[in-house]
Amino acid sequence: MNRSATPRFPAFLHGGDYNPEQWLKYPEILEKDVELMREAKVNCVSLGIFSWAFLEPEEGVYDFAWMDRVIERLWSAGIHVDLATPSGARPAWLAEKYPEVLRVDDRFHRQHFGGRHNHCPSSPVYQEKVRAIDTALARRYAHHPAVILWHISNEFSGDCRCPLCQDRFRAWLQDRYGSLEALNDHWWTGFWSMRYTSWSQVEPPSHRGQNANPAIWVDWRRFSTWQCRSFIEMEKAALHAVNPDIPVTANLMHRFWDYDYFELAKPLDVVSWDSYPAWGMGDDLREASEHAMTHDLMRSLKDRPFLLMESTPSQVNWHDVNKLKKPGMHLLSSMLALGQGSQSVMYFQWRKGRGGAEMFHGAVVGHDGTADTRTFRQVRQVGDALERLAPLYGAEKAPARVCILYDWNNLWALDYAQMGRRGDMRYTETVNEHYRALWKLGVNMDFRDCESFADDGRYQLVIAPMLFMTRAGIEEKLRAFVARGGTLLMTAPAGTIGEDGLAHLGQTPHGLTDVLGIRALELDALTDTQENRLIWADGPHRLLRLCELIQAEGAQVLGTYGEDFYAGSPCLTRHDFGKGQAYYLAAQTEEAFLTALYRRLVESLAIPRALPGELPDGVAAQERGGAVFLQNYAPQARQAAVPGAWQDLLTGDVWQDRVELEPLGIRVLVRK
Amino acid sequence: MNRSATPRFPAFLHGGDYNPEQWLKYPEILEKDVELMREAKVNCVSLGIFSWAFLEPEEGVYDFAWMDRVIERLWSAGIHVDLATPSGARPAWLAEKYPEVLRVDDRFHRQHFGGRHNHCPSSPVYQEKVRAIDTALARRYAHHPAVILWHISNEFSGDCRCPLCQDRFRAWLQDRYGSLEALNDHWWTGFWSMRYTSWSQVEPPSHRGQNANPAIWVDWRRFSTWQCRSFIEMEKAALHAVNPDIPVTANLMHRFWDYDYFELAKPLDVVSWDSYPAWGMGDDLREASEHAMTHDLMRSLKDRPFLLMESTPSQVNWHDVNKLKKPGMHLLSSMLALGQGSQSVMYFQWRKGRGGAEMFHGAVVGHDGTADTRTFRQVRQVGDALERLAPLYGAEKAPARVCILYDWNNLWALDYAQMGRRGDMRYTETVNEHYRALWKLGVNMDFRDCESFADDGRYQLVIAPMLFMTRAGIEEKLRAFVARGGTLLMTAPAGTIGEDGLAHLGQTPHGLTDVLGIRALELDALTDTQENRLIWADGPHRLLRLCELIQAEGAQVLGTYGEDFYAGSPCLTRHDFGKGQAYYLAAQTEEAFLTALYRRLVESLAIPRALPGELPDGVAAQERGGAVFLQNYAPQARQAAVPGAWQDLLTGDVWQDRVELEPLGIRVLVRK
Amino acid sequence: MNRSATPRFPAFLHGGDYNPEQWLKYPEILEKDVELMREAKVNCVSLGIFSWAFLEPEEGVYDFAWMDRVIERLWSAGIHVDLATPSGARPAWLAEKYPEVLRVDDRFHRQHFGGRHNHCPSSPVYQEKVRAIDTALARRYAHHPAVILWHISNEFSGDCRCPLCQDRFRAWLQDRYGSLEALNDHWWTGFWSMRYTSWSQVEPPSHRGQNANPAIWVDWRRFSTWQCRSFIEMEKAALHAVNPDIPVTANLMHRFWDYDYFELAKPLDVVSWDSYPAWGMGDDLREASEHAMTHDLMRSLKDRPFLLMESTPSQVNWHDVNKLKKPGMHLLSSMLALGQGSQSVMYFQWRKGRGGAEMFHGAVVGHDGTADTRTFRQVRQVGDALERLAPLYGAEKAPARVCILYDWNNLWALDYAQMGRRGDMRYTETVNEHYRALWKLGVNMDFRDCESFADDGRYQLVIAPMLFMTRAGIEEKLRAFVARGGTLLMTAPAGTIGEDGLAHLGQTPHGLTDVLGIRALELDALTDTQENRLIWADGPHRLLRLCELIQAEGAQVLGTYGEDFYAGSPCLTRHDFGKGQAYYLAAQTEEAFLTALYRRLVESLAIPRALPGELPDGVAAQERGGAVFLQNYAPQARQAAVPGAWQDLLTGDVWQDRVELEPLGIRVLVRK
C-alpha cells in the first residue's frame, strides 16, 4: 500500500468545514462543538475558508487570537486541522479600497462587492494581499502539530474580463502562438474578416463582442485554467516558503466545466473534491455512477487516493427541490467514496449558521444544537465505519485494466461546436454512459486525457467516447496501443478537429482511419422524438441523438443502421490492427446496448471484476485494497452471489456464497 | 353600520379612470363622454392620474383650464371626482432636465425616460416637483364639491438603487440597527467573510453584487416599503395642508409582492385596489377565491369597507391570452367585490385611447364610441344593481370568527429562503388554499399580519399557514390565544427564523412547541411528480411539495404519513393547551383534505356561515350587512338550499327554501 | 419570355459563396477549387463577402493582387463572379480606430468588435470607408467580363441606438411628422403623460426606457428600414458611378422581420434571398409551403424572376438539431426554387472553412476536399438539371390570378399590439396557412403590400389575412376591386388601426363594413388548449386562437360559431358588393377548412391551376414557363393524375395520364 500520498494524515479523515468565525459571540457553542465532534468521531476539520474578514479586520492588521484558541481547543481534543487560505472571499474593506479586485463579467460590467469565488485573478493588489495573509497564516500555524493540510481557497470557478485580465490574455496568446500571424492562422480569422493587425485588437470572447469563434472560446478556457493554476501556484509558494512539509490541496467540484482539472491538479499535492449527489430523484444507481466516475476521475488526476472534501450529512439547500437522504444513504454514499479511493469523508458543514445563503444547508449539527437527530446519528455511524475500515487506509484500488479518455479540451470543443445537436452534445453524459456500463460489471477504470494518456502496458481496453478534438499526439499513442495488442473503442464524432480548433483536412477520424478500418462521411442529428435502430447480433437497440454515416474500409461490420436512408450502412465495426483490435461505434445508443457490448468485451478480454457473477439490478461492486464494496442503490433488499466465504468489515458478519443487502445497504467484504 | 370610513361618498361609487387629457383635441368626444356616463349610471370618475404633462406643460407653468372645464362639466351632470396626483408618470421635460428622477435598476443601470411608476423615490427634486403640483392641485380643487377623494399616484411598485437611494438605505439601516456591529450580527456577515467595517461598504442587494444573503433582501423590501410609505405621506401632507377633509387613497394591486401593504395602508384614509381576475381559464371558482381573498385582505388592512378602484368592464390587454368576460360575469365579479366589502365598482378605463400601451384594454366605451355594445349594457346593469343595493352601502361584512395570518415579511422570507422547494415555496398560494376551503363553506375571515394580530376575543379560529418567520411577539400572542380557549392551526414550516432572518436556535416551531405539543425534525421536499399520502380518519389524501418530519411531544396524532421512510410518523396533530387546542399540519395537501378538515372544524366550533347547508359545486356565499351574496361560478345552472323565505335585492324575486342560479348567476338575498 | 431582368446572366446560375481569402496560404486548395467547380457544373460564385480585412489590410492600403488572381483563374474556367461589397463585416483595425462604427444595443450598451452585420448605419466614418472600398472594387472589377452582379453587403439586419442614430431618428421623425405637435398626436402621447416638449426628449424605443408604445416601435422599424435602404443606395451609387451596367442585389432572408422588404427591394436591380428550410422535422410539405411562399414573395417584390442566393448543399450547422438532407431532397428543394421563379441555385458555401462559426455549415466541398461525397454528387445532379432546364431560363411563372396582401407594417403592428394573443398573433403563419391551401391546389399567387397593391385587373381573388393596420388607401383600393367584380376575402382582426398606429374610430373593419356587410364587435382569444367550432355547409371545423364576434349587416351568413356564449353568431360571411363579392372569416381555423374553402372558391371562380385534378397527399405542383414542377414531399412514392401526354425535362421520360413520383421525387413536365 502506498501511503506516501498523504504523509501526515493519521487515518481516514472524518469531519468537515468548520466556521467558528460565525460564532465568536457564542462561546458556549464553540465549546459545545468540540464535545459534539468527539461524539461524532470527527478527527479533522477544515478551518478558515471564509475567515479573512476576521483574520485581517483592517488592512495589514491581523487578529489570530481567536484562531489560536480554536486550534488549541481542537488539538486538545485530538482533532486535526485542514487549514484554509481565505482567498475565496475577500473582506469588504479590500473591495472598497481596491475595486480592481472585483471581476468584470462577460458583458464587460464590473461586479460590485458580494458573493464569493469572484476575485480578479490578475490583480496585483489581490495577489499581494493573498500572499501576505497566506504568509502570515503559514508563519503562525504551519508548524502546529494539528495542521496536516492546506486547503487553498475554495471551489475555484469563473473568469474575469477586466483590462488587467485582457492584457494577460494577450500575453498568454503571444506566448502560445508566438506571432499575430500565427494567431490569425490558428483562429482562422479569414472567416468573417476578423483578421487582427495589432495585438491591441484582441479581446476575450464575450456576449458583447467576439462571440462566435469556437477556437477563441476554447483558448479562453485554457487561459482561465492557466490563470487559476497560476493563482494556486502563487498561494502554494507562499505557504511552502514557510514549511514545505504540509501538503496543499484545493477542493475541486463535480463535473466542473470552467477549468481543466488535469492542469489544476499539477501544483496540488493531494486532490480533493466536493460531491453532492441528488439522491431520491428517481434513479439512484445512475446518480451513484456519475459520482463514482468523478471519484475515479479525481483519483486518476494524480493516480493516487484522494480526499472527499465536502459532502452533505443530510440534504443540500441549493437544489430546486431539496430532498432528505433516506436512512442508509449517508453511509452508502460515504462508502461509495471510500470504495473509489477516498481517504476521507468530510462534510459541508459542521454546523448550520444562523444566517447567510447556506443557513439551511445540511450540517452535522443543526439549529437545535443537539446530537439527538437522525443526521447526527448517521454521521457517527460513518465515523464508526471509518474506524472499522482502518486497515484499508491508504490502500489503492485494484489496478485498472481499462482506461477511459476524458479530456477537458474536447469537452469545451464539443460544447462550443456549431454542429450536430448544437449546445447539446453531451460529452460528459456519454462518457458516463460508457463508464456506467462497466462500473455495473465491477470493472475498475482509470481516466486519462490526451496528454496524460500513455501506452505503458497497464491497459487492455481504452475507450475514447466522442474524441472530437485530437491533441497531444493521441492518434499516435492510440495507434501504438492497438498495434501492441490493445483493444480500442471509439465513438462518433471522432478526430474531427485539432488542438487549435482547426478542422483536420482529409479523412477522419484523423490519423486513425487505418487503425479503425473505417472513415466518417456525414453526421446526422436526431430530435428528441426521433430515433434509429442498431441491428446487430444481440438484437436491435435504440439509437439516439447522433448518427454518423461511415464507410467500412477494412473493418468488419458488426452492426448496421435499421432506419432512414442509411439503413443497412455500418454503425458498429471492428478492425484488427497489429496485434490488437479497434471498435468504432458511429451512433449514440441506449444504455442496454452498452451493457451488452461491454459484457462481451469484458468476457472476451478477461478483464478483472470485483465479483465474478451477474449483480442484481441496482447493485454495484468495486474493489479497493482487496475489499469489495458491495452497494445496493435499489429501494428493495437484494441478494448477490459471492462464491466463497466473506466477512463484512463493517459488521463482522460472515457470508457464504451469497450476501443479503437491505435497501440502500452496503457491505465491505473481504475473503475469509 | 359604520359609514365613517368614507365620509363624503354619497353611495356605492360607479365609474372609473377617465383620461380627458388624451382627447383635448376631440371636444365632441368629451361632450359625449358625460352623456354616456349618465347613461351608464356612472357617479364618479378618477381624474388626472396621468395628466402631469398637461397640468404643467413646462417647468413651473401650470395649465388648469382644461381640468376646470372637465370637472365643471362632470359636476354639472352630478358626477363626482376622485382626483389623482400625477406622480405616477413624470413629464418628459422633467426627466430630461433632472435625470436623477429616473430609476437605477438592479444591475445599477440608470433607466431612460419612458414607462410609468418608475421614479426615484429619494430624489429631492422629484419630491419637490410632486409637492408643488400636489399643492397647486389641492389649492384649486380641494374645496370643489365634486371632489370626494384623493387618488395618490398610481399602482406604486418597484425600487431604485441610485446613489441617493443607497444613502437612504444606509441611513435606514443605521436607524434600524443602531450600529454597524449590530448590522453585522443580524445579517450574519460572519458567513462568506462579509463583515462590514464601514457604512460606506453597505450596498443594496443586487444581481451584480451582494445577491445571496436572504436577510439583506428582506431588509431591502422593508426599506422599499418604507420609501413608498414615506412618499405617500409626503403627498398626503401636501394635500391635507390645504384641506384635511378629503380622504386619500392609493390604488394597491392584487398579490403585489414589492411592498408590505399593512405598512402602506397606515397613511391611507381609505384602502383601494385594482382587481383583474383571469376568468375563463378553466377554474373560475378558484380564480374567484383568489380575488375574494384579496378583497378580504384589503378590507382587513384597515378593518373597514374598501374601494374596488379598478377592474375591467370587458377584457384586459396585457395577459398572454386576453379572453372576453362571458355574459353574466361582469355583474357576478362586481358583486363578488361588493359581497366582500367594497364600496365601489370602478373601472380601468372609461374609454379606450387611440394609442399607447393600453389602447386595447377593456373600457366602458370602445373605439366605436357608442352605448350599443355588450360591454356598455353590462356596465349599465352593474350601475342598476348598485342602485338597488343602496341599503347595503357602508355595511360591514358579518363579523369574522376566523383569522388568517398573512404576513408580507414572511412572504419575502420564504421567497428568498434557500431551502425546501427553493424559489417555489408558494406561501400566498398555500394561504389561498386554506382561505378557499373556508370561503366555499360561507365562512367570513379576517386577515392579520404578525404585528396587527391581537388576541382581542374576536376569533375562535386562527390559521397560520407556513409561518416560517416569527416576529412582533406572535409566539406569545398565539400562546395566549390558545390558552384562553382559541383554536390554532399552523402548518409547516413554522417558527424557523426570527424577524432579523436569523434562524431560531433550539427546538422549533420557535416558542410554540409546548402549545402545539410537537417539534419539527427535518423538512423533505417533493418534486412535482412525487407525492406522499396522509392517513387519517377521513381516508387517505395526497400530500404534495413539502413534508416535514415531526415528533409528537404531547400532541394527539390525528394523521400519519403513508409513504417513504417516514411512513407512520405524525403528519397532523392536535394538542390541548390551556382552554384551547392547537393543530399542526406538517405537509402540504390536496384541496380535498382542507375542505374536509375545515368542514369538521367549522362544525365542531360552531363557526357562523352565510348559509347553513352544503353548497353545490362552483357556488359560493358571503354575507354582508345581513344580505347573502350567492354566487355561481359554474358554467351550469345550480340550485342551492336556503332554508326559509328570501328576497333577491337585485330582481325582487322571492325564493322559498331553495334558489335557482343560472350559469355565472348571482343572487343577493335577504330574509323575507 | 422576359429575360431583361437579369441582362448579363448567361444561364441559370449554379454556384455559391466562395471564400478564397480563408485559403490564401493553401494554394493547392485554391487550384483544386476551380477543378471541382467545373466538375460540379458551377458557373458562378459569390466572391468577397467577408474580404475587407484582406482587401484593405491597413487603412487606405489596398491589396487586390490575390483577388485579381482568383477572378482570373475563375474566368479562365468560364466561371462568373457575383462580386460582393465587404460592408457586412469590418476589419478589426477599423473598429479599433473608429469605435463609432460599432453598434449600440437596445439597452444602450456599445458593442465590442466581433460578429458581423453589426455596423452602425449612421456613422459617417463607416459610410466613407465603405464608399471608398466599394469605389476601389468597382474601378478594378466593374468592367471585368466575369463580373455579372454586385452582391451588396450581406444579410442586412438589426439596428443601432448610438447618439448618431438617435439624431437621425429624430430628423427622420421631423421629416415624417413635420412638427412635435403632430408627433405627439400620432404617438398619442397623452397616454401616460408622455407628451414631448422638445425634440431632444425623443429617444428610440428600448428595453431600458420608452418601451410600451406600439406606434413608436413601428416607427422605429420603419426608420430602421429607411436606414438600411439608404445604406444600400449609398453603396449602389458608389458602384454605379463607375459602371451602371452591372446590376446590384442584396441577399435578403426568409421571413426576416427587421425591415420592410418592399422598401429594401426598391434600390435593388435584382432581388435575391437565402433559403434554409428545416427538412426532416416531421412535415416537409408544410416546410416547403413556407419557402414556396417566400419565393413568391421575393418574386413579387419586383414582379420578376429572382435569385436563390444561398441554400445549403447538405445541412446547416446553426439549428439546434442539424439534420442531413435525405437523398433526393437537394434536387427537390432546388427545383422548388426554380418552379417558383428563381434564376439560380446558389449555395452557402462552396467549401467548409477550417475554423470560425460556420466551419461545419454544409458546403459543396467538405474538409475531406474530395468530390467523392453524397453531397458533391447531389450538387452535380442539380448542375445537370439546370442545364437540362435551360429552356426555362428567364421564364415567368404562370400569371397569378390570386393576390395575397402581406404587409410588413401590419406584421410589426400585430407583433407589437397589446391585445388578443399578445406577442403571439402569428400573422405570417396565418398568411402561410392561406397560401398553403392554394399552393397545394396548384394555384399561382402574387404578394402585394398595401402600397404596392393596385387594382389593375390582374386578379380575380384578393386575400387579406389579418389586415389589422390599413394604410396607403387600401380600403379604397379593395372597395374598387370588389365593385369591379373581384372577390375579396378578409380575416379578423381587420381594419383596426391606421398607418400611424391610432385606432380607427367608428365601426370596423374601417372603411369596409359596407363592402363586407358586417361589423366587428369584440375579439375573444383562446388558449392553446381551447377551441371553438365552425358550423357551415361543409361540416364542422375546429377554430383556434382568435374568435372575433361580428354582426352581419347585409352579408349572408355562411358559417356560425358552434360553442361558447357566441354559439350561433356569424363566423363566415359573404356579401355581394357592386359586381363582386366579399368574404369575411372572423376566426382562425384548422388547415382543413381553408383547403375546403379555397377548393370551392377556385372552382367557382375558375382560377387556373397547374394541374386540373386532385393531387395526392404530400404532392404540390407549380407552373413556370409552361412546365409543371410536380413535387413529392411525402416519404412514400406517389402517383398523380396528369391528363394527356407529358415529358419530364429532367429525364426525358414520357408519361401518359399519370406520373409516378418516388419519395422526395420531382418531375418537370411539359405537354408532349
CSV table of N, CA and C in Angstrom, one decimal, chain B residues 22 25-26 50 52-54 57 89-90 92-93 96 109-116 280-281 315 317-324 326-327 354-355 357-360 367-368 372 374, chain C residues 108-109 181 185 188 190-195 197 200-201 203 208-210 212 214 418-422 468 496 501-506 519 522-527 530 564-565:
chain,number,residue,atom,x,y,z
B,22,GLN,N,-56.2,62.9,-23.0
B,22,GLN,CA,-55.9,62.3,-24.3
B,22,GLN,C,-56.8,62.8,-25.4
B,25,LYS,N,-58.2,67.4,-28.1
B,25,LYS,CA,-58.4,67.9,-29.5
B,25,LYS,C,-59.7,67.3,-30.1
B,26,TYR,N,-60.5,66.6,-29.2
B,26,TYR,CA,-61.7,66.0,-29.7
B,26,TYR,C,-62.9,66.4,-28.8
B,50,PHE,N,-52.7,60.5,-15.1
B,50,PHE,CA,-51.5,60.7,-16.0
B,50,PHE,C,-51.5,62.1,-16.6
B,52,TRP,N,-49.9,64.9,-15.7
B,52,TRP,CA,-48.9,65.9,-15.3
B,52,TRP,C,-48.4,66.8,-16.5
B,53,ALA,N,-48.1,66.1,-17.6
B,53,ALA,CA,-47.6,66.8,-18.8
B,53,ALA,C,-48.6,67.9,-19.3
B,54,PHE,N,-49.9,67.7,-18.9
B,54,PHE,CA,-50.9,68.6,-19.4
B,54,PHE,C,-51.2,69.7,-18.3
B,57,PRO,N,-47.2,71.9,-18.4
B,57,PRO,CA,-46.5,71.6,-19.7
B,57,PRO,C,-45.1,72.1,-19.7
B,89,ALA,N,-46.4,59.3,-13.3
B,89,ALA,CA,-45.7,59.4,-14.5
B,89,ALA,C,-45.2,60.8,-14.7
B,90,ARG,N,-44.0,61.0,-14.8
B,90,ARG,CA,-43.4,62.4,-14.9
B,90,ARG,C,-43.4,62.8,-16.4
B,92,ALA,N,-41.8,64.5,-19.8
B,92,ALA,CA,-40.5,64.3,-20.4
B,92,ALA,C,-39.6,65.4,-20.1
B,93,TRP,N,-40.1,66.6,-20.0
B,93,TRP,CA,-39.1,67.7,-19.7
B,93,TRP,C,-38.5,67.5,-18.3
B,96,GLU,N,-35.8,65.0,-18.6
B,96,GLU,CA,-34.6,65.5,-19.4
B,96,GLU,C,-33.8,66.5,-18.5
B,109,HIS,N,-27.9,50.1,-13.6
B,109,HIS,CA,-28.0,50.9,-14.8
B,109,HIS,C,-29.2,51.9,-14.7
B,110,ARG,N,-28.9,53.2,-15.0
B,110,ARG,CA,-29.9,54.2,-14.9
B,110,ARG,C,-30.9,54.0,-16.1
B,111,GLN,N,-32.2,54.0,-15.8
B,111,GLN,CA,-33.2,53.9,-16.8
B,111,GLN,C,-33.3,55.2,-17.6
B,112,HIS,N,-33.8,55.1,-18.9
B,112,HIS,CA,-34.1,56.2,-19.7
B,112,HIS,C,-35.6,56.6,-19.5
B,113,PHE,N,-36.0,57.7,-20.0
B,113,PHE,CA,-37.3,58.2,-19.9
B,113,PHE,C,-38.3,57.2,-20.7
B,114,GLY,N,-39.4,56.9,-20.1
B,114,GLY,CA,-40.4,56.0,-20.7
B,114,GLY,C,-41.1,55.3,-19.5
B,115,GLY,N,-42.2,54.6,-19.9
B,115,GLY,CA,-42.9,53.8,-18.9
B,115,GLY,C,-43.6,54.7,-17.9
B,116,ARG,N,-43.8,54.1,-16.7
B,116,ARG,CA,-44.6,54.8,-15.6
B,116,ARG,C,-44.2,54.1,-14.3
B,280,GLY,N,-62.2,32.4,-17.2
B,280,GLY,CA,-62.3,31.6,-18.4
B,280,GLY,C,-61.1,30.8,-18.7
B,281,MET,N,-60.2,30.6,-17.7
B,281,MET,CA,-59.0,29.8,-18.0
B,281,MET,C,-59.2,28.4,-17.5
B,315,GLN,N,-62.4,43.0,-21.1
B,315,GLN,CA,-61.2,42.1,-21.0
B,315,GLN,C,-60.0,43.0,-20.8
B,317,ASN,N,-55.8,43.6,-21.8
B,317,ASN,CA,-55.0,43.5,-23.0
B,317,ASN,C,-53.6,43.1,-22.7
B,318,TRP,N,-53.3,42.8,-21.4
B,318,TRP,CA,-51.9,42.5,-21.0
B,318,TRP,C,-51.7,41.1,-20.6
B,319,HIS,N,-52.7,40.3,-20.6
B,319,HIS,CA,-52.5,38.8,-20.5
B,319,HIS,C,-51.9,38.3,-21.8
B,320,ASP,N,-51.3,37.1,-21.7
B,320,ASP,CA,-50.9,36.5,-22.9
B,320,ASP,C,-52.1,36.1,-23.8
B,321,VAL,N,-53.1,35.6,-23.2
B,321,VAL,CA,-54.4,35.3,-23.9
B,321,VAL,C,-55.5,36.1,-23.3
B,322,ASN,N,-56.0,37.1,-24.0
B,322,ASN,CA,-56.9,38.0,-23.5
B,322,ASN,C,-58.4,37.6,-23.8
B,323,LYS,N,-59.0,37.0,-22.8
B,323,LYS,CA,-60.3,36.4,-23.1
B,323,LYS,C,-61.4,37.4,-22.8
B,324,LEU,N,-62.6,37.3,-23.4
B,324,LEU,CA,-63.7,38.1,-23.1
B,324,LEU,C,-64.4,37.6,-21.8
B,326,LYS,N,-67.5,36.3,-20.2
B,326,LYS,CA,-68.8,35.8,-20.7
B,326,LYS,C,-70.0,36.6,-20.1
B,327,PRO,N,-71.1,36.5,-20.7
B,327,PRO,CA,-72.3,37.2,-20.2
B,327,PRO,C,-72.6,36.8,-18.8
B,354,ARG,N,-56.8,56.1,-28.4
B,354,ARG,CA,-56.5,55.7,-29.8
B,354,ARG,C,-55.1,55.2,-29.9
B,355,GLY,N,-54.3,55.4,-28.9
B,355,GLY,CA,-52.9,54.9,-29.0
B,355,GLY,C,-52.4,54.5,-27.6
B,357,ALA,N,-49.9,52.0,-24.9
B,357,ALA,CA,-49.8,50.6,-24.5
B,357,ALA,C,-51.2,50.0,-24.2
B,358,GLU,N,-52.1,50.8,-23.7
B,358,GLU,CA,-53.4,50.2,-23.2
B,358,GLU,C,-54.6,50.6,-24.1
B,359,MET,N,-54.3,50.9,-25.4
B,359,MET,CA,-55.4,51.3,-26.3
B,359,MET,C,-56.4,50.2,-26.5
B,360,PHE,N,-56.0,48.9,-26.3
B,360,PHE,CA,-57.0,47.9,-26.4
B,360,PHE,C,-57.4,47.3,-25.1
B,367,HIS,N,-63.7,52.0,-29.2
B,367,HIS,CA,-63.3,52.9,-30.3
B,367,HIS,C,-64.5,53.3,-31.2
B,368,ASP,N,-65.6,52.5,-31.1
B,368,ASP,CA,-66.8,52.8,-31.9
B,368,ASP,C,-67.5,54.0,-31.2
B,372,ASP,N,-74.0,51.1,-27.8
B,372,ASP,CA,-74.7,49.9,-28.3
B,372,ASP,C,-73.7,48.7,-28.4
B,374,ARG,N,-72.2,45.1,-26.0
B,374,ARG,CA,-72.5,44.2,-24.9
B,374,ARG,C,-71.9,44.8,-23.6
C,108,PHE,N,-28.7,50.3,-24.7
C,108,PHE,CA,-27.8,51.4,-24.8
C,108,PHE,C,-26.3,51.1,-24.4
C,109,HIS,N,-25.9,49.8,-24.7
C,109,HIS,CA,-24.5,49.5,-24.5
C,109,HIS,C,-23.9,49.3,-25.8
C,181,GLU,N,-45.8,68.7,-32.3
C,181,GLU,CA,-47.2,68.7,-32.1
C,181,GLU,C,-47.8,67.4,-32.8
C,185,ASP,N,-49.5,64.0,-31.4
C,185,ASP,CA,-50.8,63.5,-31.7
C,185,ASP,C,-50.8,62.1,-32.3
C,188,TRP,N,-49.9,59.5,-29.8
C,188,TRP,CA,-50.9,59.5,-28.7
C,188,TRP,C,-50.2,59.7,-27.3
C,190,GLY,N,-50.6,61.6,-25.1
C,190,GLY,CA,-51.5,62.0,-23.9
C,190,GLY,C,-51.6,60.8,-22.9
C,191,PHE,N,-51.3,59.6,-23.4
C,191,PHE,CA,-51.3,58.4,-22.6
C,191,PHE,C,-50.0,58.4,-21.7
C,192,TRP,N,-50.2,58.1,-20.5
C,192,TRP,CA,-49.1,58.0,-19.5
C,192,TRP,C,-48.2,59.3,-19.5
C,193,SER,N,-48.8,60.4,-19.8
C,193,SER,CA,-48.1,61.7,-19.6
C,193,SER,C,-46.8,61.8,-20.4
C,194,MET,N,-46.9,61.3,-21.6
C,194,MET,CA,-45.6,61.1,-22.4
C,194,MET,C,-45.4,62.3,-23.4
C,195,ARG,N,-46.1,63.3,-23.2
C,195,ARG,CA,-46.0,64.4,-24.2
C,195,ARG,C,-44.6,65.0,-24.3
C,197,THR,N,-42.0,67.9,-25.2
C,197,THR,CA,-42.0,69.3,-25.5
C,197,THR,C,-40.7,69.8,-26.1
C,200,SER,N,-35.3,67.0,-28.4
C,200,SER,CA,-34.2,66.4,-27.7
C,200,SER,C,-34.7,65.3,-26.7
C,201,GLN,N,-36.0,65.4,-26.3
C,201,GLN,CA,-36.5,64.4,-25.4
C,201,GLN,C,-36.9,63.0,-26.1
C,203,GLU,N,-36.4,59.7,-27.9
C,203,GLU,CA,-35.4,58.6,-28.0
C,203,GLU,C,-36.0,57.4,-28.7
C,208,ARG,N,-34.8,49.8,-22.0
C,208,ARG,CA,-34.3,50.5,-20.9
C,208,ARG,C,-35.0,51.9,-20.7
C,209,GLY,N,-36.1,52.1,-21.5
C,209,GLY,CA,-36.7,53.4,-21.4
C,209,GLY,C,-38.1,53.3,-22.0
C,210,GLN,N,-38.2,54.0,-23.1
C,210,GLN,CA,-39.5,54.1,-23.8
C,210,GLN,C,-39.8,52.7,-24.5
C,212,ALA,N,-43.2,50.8,-24.3
C,212,ALA,CA,-44.5,50.2,-24.3
C,212,ALA,C,-45.4,50.8,-25.4
C,214,PRO,N,-46.8,51.0,-28.9
C,214,PRO,CA,-46.6,50.3,-30.2
C,214,PRO,C,-46.2,51.2,-31.3
C,418,GLN,N,-50.8,45.2,-28.1
C,418,GLN,CA,-51.0,44.6,-26.8
C,418,GLN,C,-52.5,44.2,-26.8
C,419,MET,N,-52.8,43.0,-27.2
C,419,MET,CA,-54.2,42.6,-27.3
C,419,MET,C,-54.2,41.1,-27.8
C,420,GLY,N,-55.4,40.6,-27.9
C,420,GLY,CA,-55.6,39.2,-28.4
C,420,GLY,C,-54.7,38.2,-27.8
C,421,ARG,N,-54.0,37.5,-28.6
C,421,ARG,CA,-52.9,36.6,-28.1
C,421,ARG,C,-51.6,37.4,-28.2
C,422,ARG,N,-51.4,38.2,-27.2
C,422,ARG,CA,-50.3,39.2,-27.1
C,422,ARG,C,-49.0,38.6,-27.4
C,468,PHE,N,-54.8,44.1,-40.0
C,468,PHE,CA,-55.1,44.9,-38.7
C,468,PHE,C,-54.9,46.4,-38.9
C,496,THR,N,-58.3,47.8,-38.0
C,496,THR,CA,-58.5,48.2,-36.6
C,496,THR,C,-57.7,49.5,-36.4
C,501,GLY,N,-50.8,54.1,-36.4
C,501,GLY,CA,-51.0,53.2,-35.2
C,501,GLY,C,-52.2,53.6,-34.4
C,502,LEU,N,-52.8,54.7,-34.7
C,502,LEU,CA,-54.0,55.1,-34.0
C,502,LEU,C,-55.2,54.3,-34.3
C,503,ALA,N,-56.0,53.9,-33.3
C,503,ALA,CA,-57.2,53.1,-33.6
C,503,ALA,C,-58.1,53.9,-34.4
C,504,HIS,N,-58.7,53.3,-35.4
C,504,HIS,CA,-59.8,53.9,-36.2
C,504,HIS,C,-61.0,54.1,-35.2
C,505,LEU,N,-61.6,55.3,-35.3
C,505,LEU,CA,-62.8,55.5,-34.5
C,505,LEU,C,-64.0,55.1,-35.4
C,506,GLY,N,-65.1,54.7,-34.8
C,506,GLY,CA,-66.3,54.2,-35.5
C,506,GLY,C,-66.2,52.7,-35.8
C,519,ARG,N,-70.0,44.1,-39.3
C,519,ARG,CA,-69.1,44.9,-38.5
C,519,ARG,C,-68.6,44.1,-37.3
C,522,GLU,N,-66.3,42.3,-30.9
C,522,GLU,CA,-65.4,42.0,-29.8
C,522,GLU,C,-64.4,40.9,-30.3
C,523,LEU,N,-63.3,40.9,-29.7
C,523,LEU,CA,-62.3,39.9,-30.1
C,523,LEU,C,-62.0,38.9,-28.9
C,524,ASP,N,-62.3,37.7,-29.0
C,524,ASP,CA,-62.0,36.7,-28.0
C,524,ASP,C,-60.7,36.0,-28.3
C,525,ALA,N,-59.9,35.7,-27.3
C,525,ALA,CA,-58.7,34.9,-27.5
C,525,ALA,C,-58.8,33.5,-26.8
C,526,LEU,N,-58.3,32.5,-27.4
C,526,LEU,CA,-58.4,31.1,-26.9
C,526,LEU,C,-57.0,30.7,-26.5
C,527,THR,N,-56.9,30.0,-25.4
C,527,THR,CA,-55.6,29.4,-25.0
C,527,THR,C,-55.3,28.3,-26.0
C,530,GLN,N,-57.8,25.5,-25.8
C,530,GLN,CA,-59.2,25.8,-26.0
C,530,GLN,C,-59.5,25.8,-27.5
C,564,ASP,N,-69.5,28.2,-27.0
C,564,ASP,CA,-69.3,29.4,-26.1
C,564,ASP,C,-70.5,30.3,-26.2
C,565,PHE,N,-70.5,31.4,-25.5
C,565,PHE,CA,-71.7,32.2,-25.5
C,565,PHE,C,-72.1,32.8,-26.8
